[in-house]
Amino acid sequence: MAVDINCDMGESFALYRLGDDDALMPLITEANIACGFHGSDPNHMRHAVRSAKQHGVRIGAHVALPDLSGFGRREMVIDRAEMANIVLYQIGALNEFLAVEGLSLSHVKPHGALYGMAARHEHIAHAICDASEHLGVPIFGLAGTLHEEIYTARGLGFRAEFFADLDYDDNGKLIITREHDAKDPAEVAAKVLRAVDEGIVLSAAKKPSNVRAETICVHSDTPGAVEITQAVRAALGDRLATRADA
């Protein structure tokens, strides 16, 4: 099975720059573009969309909690209806930038704390479905969690995601941090190959857990993200999906 590389990007805001999106875009097959609630603004969204179009990269809505100052990495108490509206609002914003470029939305991916909440809380996972089921696009998430259970039960496409530059705990759960630590590109590449070829991830204590890796995530705000992505791309070799295939 061909494997994609996706990147959370387009997250700069006003005069604040985050990540080297222009260097990363040629290295990936899927861009998760921030929609203004955890990062980005109209100018950066449009630039990211145009850059993805130039490089033939598919575009997804990277939807988040309304937490710009916390970069969407702090949990909030929000009911299902409000959460669905928050997600729908963000998708709508990105969709207009896509429309003027003659592009279509490829997927939806929750960001940060919202991603973790949807893996554990049924009403949050359902809210994401409520906002996106009319689109006919897949949602990215973690296999073996409520992401997979609820998205598939609702009849939405599900793409199992593996995080190259984040750690997993002894139970195979993703560790979502406020800031991302630097990683050794060679070690990250080896970790990705293990996940793709063996379906295994090791915790810091070297305890193995089962994973599925249909699309590999790198974060633009991880130190050395370009070098990490280059290493992952080289390691995947002919396993890497082309921009036209997926």
GROMACS .gro file of N, CA and C in nm, residues 5 7 9 19-28 165 183 185 188 218-234:
model
  102
    5ILE      N    1   0.276   1.132   0.295
    5ILE     CA    2   0.336   1.218   0.397
    5ILE      C    3   0.249   1.342   0.406
    7CYS      N    4   0.156   1.708   0.631
    7CYS     CA    5   0.221   1.806   0.718
    7CYS      C    6   0.120   1.908   0.768
    9MET      N    7   0.050   2.263   0.856
    9MET     CA    8   0.122   2.381   0.810
    9MET      C    9   0.028   2.497   0.785
   19GLY      N   10   0.741   2.764   1.114
   19GLY     CA   11   0.770   2.658   1.019
   19GLY      C   12   0.815   2.711   0.884
   20ASP      N   13   0.890   2.626   0.812
   20ASP     CA   14   0.940   2.661   0.679
   20ASP      C   15   0.851   2.592   0.575
   21ASP      N   16   0.730   2.645   0.559
   21ASP     CA   17   0.633   2.581   0.471
   21ASP      C   18   0.681   2.573   0.327
   22ASP      N   19   0.748   2.677   0.279
   22ASP     CA   20   0.791   2.677   0.140
   22ASP      C   21   0.892   2.566   0.112
   23ALA      N   22   0.976   2.534   0.209
   23ALA     CA   23   1.072   2.425   0.191
   23ALA      C   24   1.007   2.288   0.210
   24LEU      N   25   0.904   2.281   0.294
   24LEU     CA   26   0.837   2.154   0.320
   24LEU      C   27   0.742   2.112   0.209
   25MET      N   28   0.677   2.207   0.146
   25MET     CA   29   0.571   2.173   0.051
   25MET      C   30   0.616   2.078  -0.061
   26PRO      N   31   0.735   2.095  -0.120
   26PRO     CA   32   0.776   2.002  -0.226
   26PRO      C   33   0.804   1.859  -0.177
   27LEU      N   34   0.814   1.842  -0.045
   27LEU     CA   35   0.853   1.712   0.011
   27LEU      C   36   0.734   1.625   0.050
   28ILE      N   37   0.613   1.681   0.051
   28ILE     CA   38   0.497   1.610   0.105
   28ILE      C   39   0.394   1.582  -0.004
  165ASP      N   40   0.708   1.253   1.425
  165ASP     CA   41   0.789   1.337   1.514
  165ASP      C   42   0.729   1.355   1.653
  183LYS      N   43   1.413   1.617   1.702
  183LYS     CA   44   1.429   1.473   1.683
  183LYS      C   45   1.544   1.448   1.585
  185PRO      N   46   1.672   1.298   1.262
  185PRO     CA   47   1.604   1.254   1.140
  185PRO      C   48   1.621   1.106   1.109
  188VAL      N   49   1.392   0.910   1.337
  188VAL     CA   50   1.253   0.925   1.296
  188VAL      C   51   1.224   0.840   1.173
  218VAL      N   52   0.416   1.485   0.972
  218VAL     CA   53   0.526   1.564   1.027
  218VAL      C   54   0.469   1.703   1.058
  219HIS      N   55   0.527   1.769   1.155
  219HIS     CA   56   0.478   1.900   1.196
  219HIS      C   57   0.575   2.009   1.151
  220SER      N   58   0.522   2.114   1.092
  220SER     CA   59   0.609   2.221   1.043
  220SER      C   60   0.680   2.293   1.157
  221ASP      N   61   0.624   2.286   1.280
  221ASP     CA   62   0.685   2.357   1.393
  221ASP      C   63   0.783   2.271   1.473
  222THR      N   64   0.806   2.147   1.430
  222THR     CA   65   0.909   2.066   1.495
  222THR      C   66   1.046   2.117   1.450
  223PRO      N   67   1.140   2.139   1.543
  223PRO     CA   68   1.274   2.181   1.501
  223PRO      C   69   1.334   2.081   1.402
  224GLY      N   70   1.389   2.132   1.293
  224GLY     CA   71   1.447   2.044   1.192
  224GLY      C   72   1.345   1.972   1.107
  225ALA      N   73   1.224   2.029   1.094
  225ALA     CA   74   1.116   1.960   1.021
  225ALA      C   75   1.154   1.927   0.878
  226VAL      N   76   1.227   2.017   0.812
  226VAL     CA   77   1.264   1.990   0.673
  226VAL      C   78   1.355   1.869   0.664
  227GLU      N   79   1.456   1.863   0.750
  227GLU     CA   80   1.549   1.750   0.749
  227GLU      C   81   1.478   1.621   0.787
  228ILE      N   82   1.386   1.627   0.882
  228ILE     CA   83   1.309   1.509   0.920
  228ILE      C   84   1.226   1.459   0.802
  229THR      N   85   1.159   1.549   0.734
  229THR     CA   86   1.074   1.510   0.622
  229THR      C   87   1.157   1.454   0.507
  230GLN      N   88   1.271   1.512   0.481
  230GLN     CA   89   1.361   1.459   0.378
  230GLN      C   90   1.402   1.316   0.412
  231ALA      N   91   1.434   1.291   0.539
  231ALA     CA   92   1.476   1.157   0.580
  231ALA      C   93   1.362   1.057   0.568
  232VAL      N   94   1.241   1.097   0.609
  232VAL     CA   95   1.125   1.009   0.599
  232VAL      C   96   1.095   0.978   0.453
  233ARG      N   97   1.098   1.080   0.370
  233ARG     CA   98   1.071   1.061   0.227
  233ARG      C   99   1.172   0.964   0.164
  234ALA      N  100   1.299   0.982   0.196
  234ALA     CA  101   1.402   0.894   0.141
  234ALA      C  102   1.384   0.751   0.191
   0.00000   0.00000   0.00000
